[in-house]
CSV table of C-alpha atoms in Angstrom, one decimal:
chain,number,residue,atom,x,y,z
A,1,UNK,CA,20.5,-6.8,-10.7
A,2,UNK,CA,17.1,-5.0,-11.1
A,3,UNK,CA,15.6,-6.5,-13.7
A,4,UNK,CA,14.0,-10.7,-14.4
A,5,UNK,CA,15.4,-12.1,-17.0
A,6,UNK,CA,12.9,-13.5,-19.5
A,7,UNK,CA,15.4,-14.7,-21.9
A,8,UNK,CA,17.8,-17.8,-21.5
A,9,UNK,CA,21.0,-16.7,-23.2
A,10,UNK,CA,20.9,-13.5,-21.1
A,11,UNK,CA,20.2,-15.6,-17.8
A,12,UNK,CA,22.9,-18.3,-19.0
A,13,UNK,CA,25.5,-15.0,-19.5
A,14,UNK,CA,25.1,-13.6,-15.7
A,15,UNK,CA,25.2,-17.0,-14.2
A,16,UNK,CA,28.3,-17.7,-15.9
A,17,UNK,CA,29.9,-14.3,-15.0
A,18,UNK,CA,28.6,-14.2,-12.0
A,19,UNK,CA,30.9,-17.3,-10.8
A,20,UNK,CA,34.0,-15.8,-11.6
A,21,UNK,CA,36.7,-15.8,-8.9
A,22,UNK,CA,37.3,-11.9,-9.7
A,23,UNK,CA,33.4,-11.2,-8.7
A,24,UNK,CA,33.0,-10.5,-5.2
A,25,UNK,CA,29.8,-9.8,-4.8
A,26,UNK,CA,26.2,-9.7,-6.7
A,27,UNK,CA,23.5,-7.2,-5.5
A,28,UNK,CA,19.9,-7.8,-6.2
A,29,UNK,CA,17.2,-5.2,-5.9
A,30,UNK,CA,14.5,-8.0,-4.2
A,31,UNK,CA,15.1,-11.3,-3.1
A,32,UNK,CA,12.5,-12.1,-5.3
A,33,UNK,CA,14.8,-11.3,-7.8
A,34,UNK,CA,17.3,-13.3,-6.5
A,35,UNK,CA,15.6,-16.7,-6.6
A,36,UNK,CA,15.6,-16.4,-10.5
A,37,UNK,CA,19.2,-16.8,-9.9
A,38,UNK,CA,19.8,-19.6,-7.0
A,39,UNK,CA,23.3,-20.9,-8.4
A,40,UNK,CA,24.4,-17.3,-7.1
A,41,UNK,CA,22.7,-16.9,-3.6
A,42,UNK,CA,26.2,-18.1,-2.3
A,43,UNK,CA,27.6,-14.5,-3.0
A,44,UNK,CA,24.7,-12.5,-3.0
A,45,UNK,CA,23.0,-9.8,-1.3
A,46,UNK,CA,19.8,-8.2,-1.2
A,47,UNK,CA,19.6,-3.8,-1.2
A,48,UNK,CA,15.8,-2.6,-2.1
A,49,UNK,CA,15.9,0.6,-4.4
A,50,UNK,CA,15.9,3.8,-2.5
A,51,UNK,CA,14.7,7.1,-3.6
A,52,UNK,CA,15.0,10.6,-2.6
A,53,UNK,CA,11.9,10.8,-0.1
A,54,UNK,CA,11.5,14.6,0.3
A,55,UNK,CA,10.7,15.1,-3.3
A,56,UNK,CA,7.3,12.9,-2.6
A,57,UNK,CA,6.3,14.2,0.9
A,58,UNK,CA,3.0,13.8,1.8
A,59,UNK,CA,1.6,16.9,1.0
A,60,UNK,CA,-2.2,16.2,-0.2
A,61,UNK,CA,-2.2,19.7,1.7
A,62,UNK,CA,-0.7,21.6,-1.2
A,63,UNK,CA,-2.6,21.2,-4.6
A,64,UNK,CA,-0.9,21.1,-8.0
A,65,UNK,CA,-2.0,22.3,-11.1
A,66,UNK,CA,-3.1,18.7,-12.6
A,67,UNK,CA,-6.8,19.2,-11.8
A,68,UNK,CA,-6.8,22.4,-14.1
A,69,UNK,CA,-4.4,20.6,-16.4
A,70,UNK,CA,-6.8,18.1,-17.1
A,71,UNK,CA,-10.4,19.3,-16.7
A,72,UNK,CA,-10.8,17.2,-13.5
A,73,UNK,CA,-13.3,18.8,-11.2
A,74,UNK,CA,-12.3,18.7,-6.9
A,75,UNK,CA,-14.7,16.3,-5.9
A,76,UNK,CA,-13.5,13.5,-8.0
A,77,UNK,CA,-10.9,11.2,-7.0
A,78,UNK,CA,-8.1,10.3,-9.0
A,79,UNK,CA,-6.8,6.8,-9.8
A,80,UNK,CA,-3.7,6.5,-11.8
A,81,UNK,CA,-0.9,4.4,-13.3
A,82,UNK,CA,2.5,5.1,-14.3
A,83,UNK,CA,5.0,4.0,-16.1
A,84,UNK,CA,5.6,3.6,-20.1
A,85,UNK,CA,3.0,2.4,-22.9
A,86,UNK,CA,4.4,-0.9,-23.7
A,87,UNK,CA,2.9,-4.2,-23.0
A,88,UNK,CA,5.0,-5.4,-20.4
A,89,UNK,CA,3.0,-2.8,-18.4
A,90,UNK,CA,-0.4,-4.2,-19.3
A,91,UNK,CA,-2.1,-1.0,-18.8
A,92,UNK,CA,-4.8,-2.8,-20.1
A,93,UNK,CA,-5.7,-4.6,-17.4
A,94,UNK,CA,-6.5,-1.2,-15.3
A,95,UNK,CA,-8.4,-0.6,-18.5
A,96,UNK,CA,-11.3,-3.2,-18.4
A,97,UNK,CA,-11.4,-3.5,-15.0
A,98,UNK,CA,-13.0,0.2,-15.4
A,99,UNK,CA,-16.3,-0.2,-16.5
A,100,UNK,CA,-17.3,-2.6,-13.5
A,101,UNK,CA,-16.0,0.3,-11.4
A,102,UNK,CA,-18.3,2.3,-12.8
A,103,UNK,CA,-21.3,0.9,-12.0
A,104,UNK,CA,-21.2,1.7,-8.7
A,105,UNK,CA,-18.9,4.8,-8.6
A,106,UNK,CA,-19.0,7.6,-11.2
A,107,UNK,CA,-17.3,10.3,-9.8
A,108,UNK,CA,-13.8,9.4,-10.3
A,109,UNK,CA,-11.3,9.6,-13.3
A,110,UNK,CA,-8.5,7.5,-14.3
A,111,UNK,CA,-5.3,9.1,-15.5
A,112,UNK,CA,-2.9,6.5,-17.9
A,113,UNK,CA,0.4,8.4,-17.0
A,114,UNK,CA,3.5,7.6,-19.4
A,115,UNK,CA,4.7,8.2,-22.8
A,116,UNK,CA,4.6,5.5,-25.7
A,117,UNK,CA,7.6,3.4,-26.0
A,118,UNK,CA,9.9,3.3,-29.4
A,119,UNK,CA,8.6,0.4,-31.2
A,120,UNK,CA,5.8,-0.2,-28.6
A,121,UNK,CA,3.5,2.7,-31.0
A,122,UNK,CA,0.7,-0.2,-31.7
A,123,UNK,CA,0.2,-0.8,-28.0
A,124,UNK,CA,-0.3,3.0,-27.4
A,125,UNK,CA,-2.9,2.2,-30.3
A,126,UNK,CA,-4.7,-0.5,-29.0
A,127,UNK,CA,-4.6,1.4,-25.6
A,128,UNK,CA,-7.0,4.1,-27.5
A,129,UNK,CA,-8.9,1.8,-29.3
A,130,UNK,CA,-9.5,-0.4,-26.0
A,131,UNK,CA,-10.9,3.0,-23.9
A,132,UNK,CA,-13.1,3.6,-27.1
A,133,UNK,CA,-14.3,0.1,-27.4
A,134,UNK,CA,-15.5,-0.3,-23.5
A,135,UNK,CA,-17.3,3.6,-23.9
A,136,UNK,CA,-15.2,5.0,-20.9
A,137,UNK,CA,-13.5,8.1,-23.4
A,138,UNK,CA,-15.1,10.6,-20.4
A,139,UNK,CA,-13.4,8.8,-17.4
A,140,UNK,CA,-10.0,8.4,-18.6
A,141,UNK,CA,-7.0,10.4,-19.8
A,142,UNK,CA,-3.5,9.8,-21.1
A,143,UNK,CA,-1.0,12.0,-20.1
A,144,UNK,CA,2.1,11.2,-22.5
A,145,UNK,CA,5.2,11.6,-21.3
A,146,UNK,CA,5.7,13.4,-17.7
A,147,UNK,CA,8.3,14.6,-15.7
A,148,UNK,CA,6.2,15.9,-12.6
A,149,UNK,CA,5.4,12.9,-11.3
A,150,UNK,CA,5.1,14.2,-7.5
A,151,UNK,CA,2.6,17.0,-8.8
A,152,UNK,CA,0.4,13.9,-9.8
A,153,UNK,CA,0.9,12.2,-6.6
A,154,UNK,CA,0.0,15.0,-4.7
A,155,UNK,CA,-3.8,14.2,-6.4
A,156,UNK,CA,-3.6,10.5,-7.0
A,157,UNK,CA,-6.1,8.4,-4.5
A,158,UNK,CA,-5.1,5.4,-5.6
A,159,UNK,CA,-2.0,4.5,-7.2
A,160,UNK,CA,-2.6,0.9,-9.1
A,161,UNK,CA,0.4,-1.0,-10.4
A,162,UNK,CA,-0.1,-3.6,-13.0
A,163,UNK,CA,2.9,-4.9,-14.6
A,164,UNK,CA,5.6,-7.3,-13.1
A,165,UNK,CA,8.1,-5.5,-11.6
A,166,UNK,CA,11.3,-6.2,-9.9
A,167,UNK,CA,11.3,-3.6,-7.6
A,168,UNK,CA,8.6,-0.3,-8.5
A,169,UNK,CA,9.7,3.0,-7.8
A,170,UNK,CA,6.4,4.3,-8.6
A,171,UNK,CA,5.4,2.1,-5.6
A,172,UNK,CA,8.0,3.9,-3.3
A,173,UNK,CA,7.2,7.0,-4.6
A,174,UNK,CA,3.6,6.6,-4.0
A,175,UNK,CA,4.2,5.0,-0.5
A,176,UNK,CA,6.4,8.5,0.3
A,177,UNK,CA,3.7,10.6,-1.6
A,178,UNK,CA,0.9,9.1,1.1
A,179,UNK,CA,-0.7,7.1,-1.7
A,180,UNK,CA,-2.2,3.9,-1.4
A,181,UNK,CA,-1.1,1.2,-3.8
A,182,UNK,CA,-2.8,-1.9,-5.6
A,183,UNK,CA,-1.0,-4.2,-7.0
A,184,UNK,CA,-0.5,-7.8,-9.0
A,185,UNK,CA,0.2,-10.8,-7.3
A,186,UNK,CA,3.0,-11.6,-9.2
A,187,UNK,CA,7.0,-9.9,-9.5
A,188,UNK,CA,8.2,-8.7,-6.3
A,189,UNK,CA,4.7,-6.9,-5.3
A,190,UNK,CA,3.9,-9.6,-3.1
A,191,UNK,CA,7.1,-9.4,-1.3
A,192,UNK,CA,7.0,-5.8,-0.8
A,193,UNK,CA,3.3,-5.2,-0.3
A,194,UNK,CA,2.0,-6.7,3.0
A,195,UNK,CA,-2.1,-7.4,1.5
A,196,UNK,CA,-4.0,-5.0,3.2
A,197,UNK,CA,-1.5,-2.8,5.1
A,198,UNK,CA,0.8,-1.4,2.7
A,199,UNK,CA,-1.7,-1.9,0.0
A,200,UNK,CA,-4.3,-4.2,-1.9
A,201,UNK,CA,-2.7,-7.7,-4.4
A,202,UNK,CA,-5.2,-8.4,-7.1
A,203,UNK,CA,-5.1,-11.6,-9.4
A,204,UNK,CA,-3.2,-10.5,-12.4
A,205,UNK,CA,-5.0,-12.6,-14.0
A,206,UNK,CA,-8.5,-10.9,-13.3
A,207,UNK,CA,-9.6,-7.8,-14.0
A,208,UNK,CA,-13.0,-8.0,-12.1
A,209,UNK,CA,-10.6,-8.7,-9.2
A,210,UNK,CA,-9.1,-5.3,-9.6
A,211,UNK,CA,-12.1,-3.6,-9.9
A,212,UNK,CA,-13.0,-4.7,-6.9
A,213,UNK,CA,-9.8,-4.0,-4.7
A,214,UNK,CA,-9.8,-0.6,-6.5
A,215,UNK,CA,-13.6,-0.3,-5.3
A,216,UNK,CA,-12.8,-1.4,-1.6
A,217,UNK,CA,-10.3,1.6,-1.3
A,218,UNK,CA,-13.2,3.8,-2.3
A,219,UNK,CA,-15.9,3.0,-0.3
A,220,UNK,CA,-14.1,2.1,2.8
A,221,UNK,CA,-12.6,5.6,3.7
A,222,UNK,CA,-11.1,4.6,7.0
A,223,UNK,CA,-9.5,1.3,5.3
A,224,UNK,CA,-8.1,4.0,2.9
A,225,UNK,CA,-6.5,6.6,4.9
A,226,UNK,CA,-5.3,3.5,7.8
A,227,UNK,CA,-3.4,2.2,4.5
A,228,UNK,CA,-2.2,5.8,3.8
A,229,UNK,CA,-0.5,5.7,7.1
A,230,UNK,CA,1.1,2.3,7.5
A,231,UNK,CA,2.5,3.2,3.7
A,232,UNK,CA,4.1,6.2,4.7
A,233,UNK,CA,5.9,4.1,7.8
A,234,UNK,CA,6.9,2.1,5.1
A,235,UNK,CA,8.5,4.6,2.8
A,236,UNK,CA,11.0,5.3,5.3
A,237,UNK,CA,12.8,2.0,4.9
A,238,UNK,CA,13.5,3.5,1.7
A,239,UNK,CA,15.2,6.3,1.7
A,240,UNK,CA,18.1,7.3,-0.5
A,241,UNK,CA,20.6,7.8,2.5
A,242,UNK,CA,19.9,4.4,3.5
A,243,UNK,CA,20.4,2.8,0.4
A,244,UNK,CA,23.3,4.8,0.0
A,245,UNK,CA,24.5,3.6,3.7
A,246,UNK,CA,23.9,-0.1,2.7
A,247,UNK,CA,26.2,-0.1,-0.4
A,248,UNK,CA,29.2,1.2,1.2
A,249,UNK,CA,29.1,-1.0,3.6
A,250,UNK,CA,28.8,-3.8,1.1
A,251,UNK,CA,32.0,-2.2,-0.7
A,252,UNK,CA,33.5,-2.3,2.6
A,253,UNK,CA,33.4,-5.6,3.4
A,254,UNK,CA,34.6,-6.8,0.0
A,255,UNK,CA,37.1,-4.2,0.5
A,256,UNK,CA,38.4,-6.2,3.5
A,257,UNK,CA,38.0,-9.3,2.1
């Protein structure tokens, strides 16, 4: 299971299912996840996504071509988020808590990484309309669709996460990728992101309070790059051959049972 459930009949369906005889075992990505579903905790276990880590190696050391891509000059650091146009990603959140950034930093740009959604079109809209309406055209860009993400990475200085999420790749990738990572205090970011050492929680709620974790990682360089390196500790809980390792032994055990 590695998504919440917003919708009763759905919920109602997997609890149901989920207590059949003939089910062994339910796996959920977060054990946040997991306590939208108590009835099931009895037969349940927790295994955290994995991905492939050497595709994301920290490699700040090796440029891409994004900066000529995109018109973005060397000396200006890159914040991004990722993930699809649609409003359960709230992109606009990152969005207005720009211009406050801007008052006391110019020299950075904002990259909105991710295509537009089928049938999400109008929030790709008001996405355009929004950047327009707060006067930041010049420090933001939207990337559409992408399939380099570790190229990014390889640039990104911060990597901010706004929408509620079961369990974030781009937040793995990232950690792998030697990227810091901001995040809501909502979903499973607070279970995954120890505040301050893996990363910064802002109230979901407020932009102003992103704005001003995004604005801590930028003036306090050695807050940055200690949060760099306790990240990429991190990361290695995550790797695909450990995931891997941790779902045949739960087949295993069923297996035997």
């Amino acid at each position: 299971v590695h998504n919440f459930f917003k919708d009763s009949k759905t919920k109602f369906l997997i609890k149901i299912l989920g207590k059949f005889r003939s089910v062994k075992k339910i796996v959920f990505v977060s054990d946040t996840v997991r306590k939208h579903l108590p009835s099931l905790k009895y037969k349940s276990d927790v295994v955290s996504n994995g991905i492939d880590m050497s595709k994301f190696e920290f490699s700040h050391n090796g440029k891409s071509q994004i900066r000529k891509e995109f018109g973005i000059p060397n000396d200006t650091k890159i914040i991004s988020t990722i993930g699809w146009m649609m409003p359960s990603k709230r992109q606009d959140i990152l969005l207005k808590a720009i211009p406050s950034i801007l008052n006391f930093k110019k020299n950075i740009h904002f990259l909105i990484i991710g295509g537009s959604r089928n049938g999400y079109e109008y929030y790709s809209e008001k996405l355009l309309y929004l950047v327009k309406e707060l006067k930041i055209q010049h420090y933001v860009t939207f990337t559409g669709h992408r399939t380099d993400i570790p190229n990014f990475l390889k640039e990104v200085y911060i990597n901010v996460i706004t929408s509620e999420e079961a369990f974030p790749f781009t937040l793995l990738e990232g950690w792998a990728a030697g990227v810091p990572a901001i995040g809501p205090n909502f979903g499973s970011i607070p279970e995954l992101i120890e505040d301050g050492v893996t990363g910064l929680i802002f109230d979901h709620n407020r932009p102003e309070d992103l704005s001003e974790k995004i604005l801590t990682l930028l003036k306090d360089r050695e807050k940055h790059q200690k949060i760099v390196e306790d990240s990429l500790k991190k990361s290695t809980e995550f790797d695909i051959h450990t995931f891997n390792k941790k779902i045949h032994a739960l087949v295993d055990e069923v297996l035997q049972t």
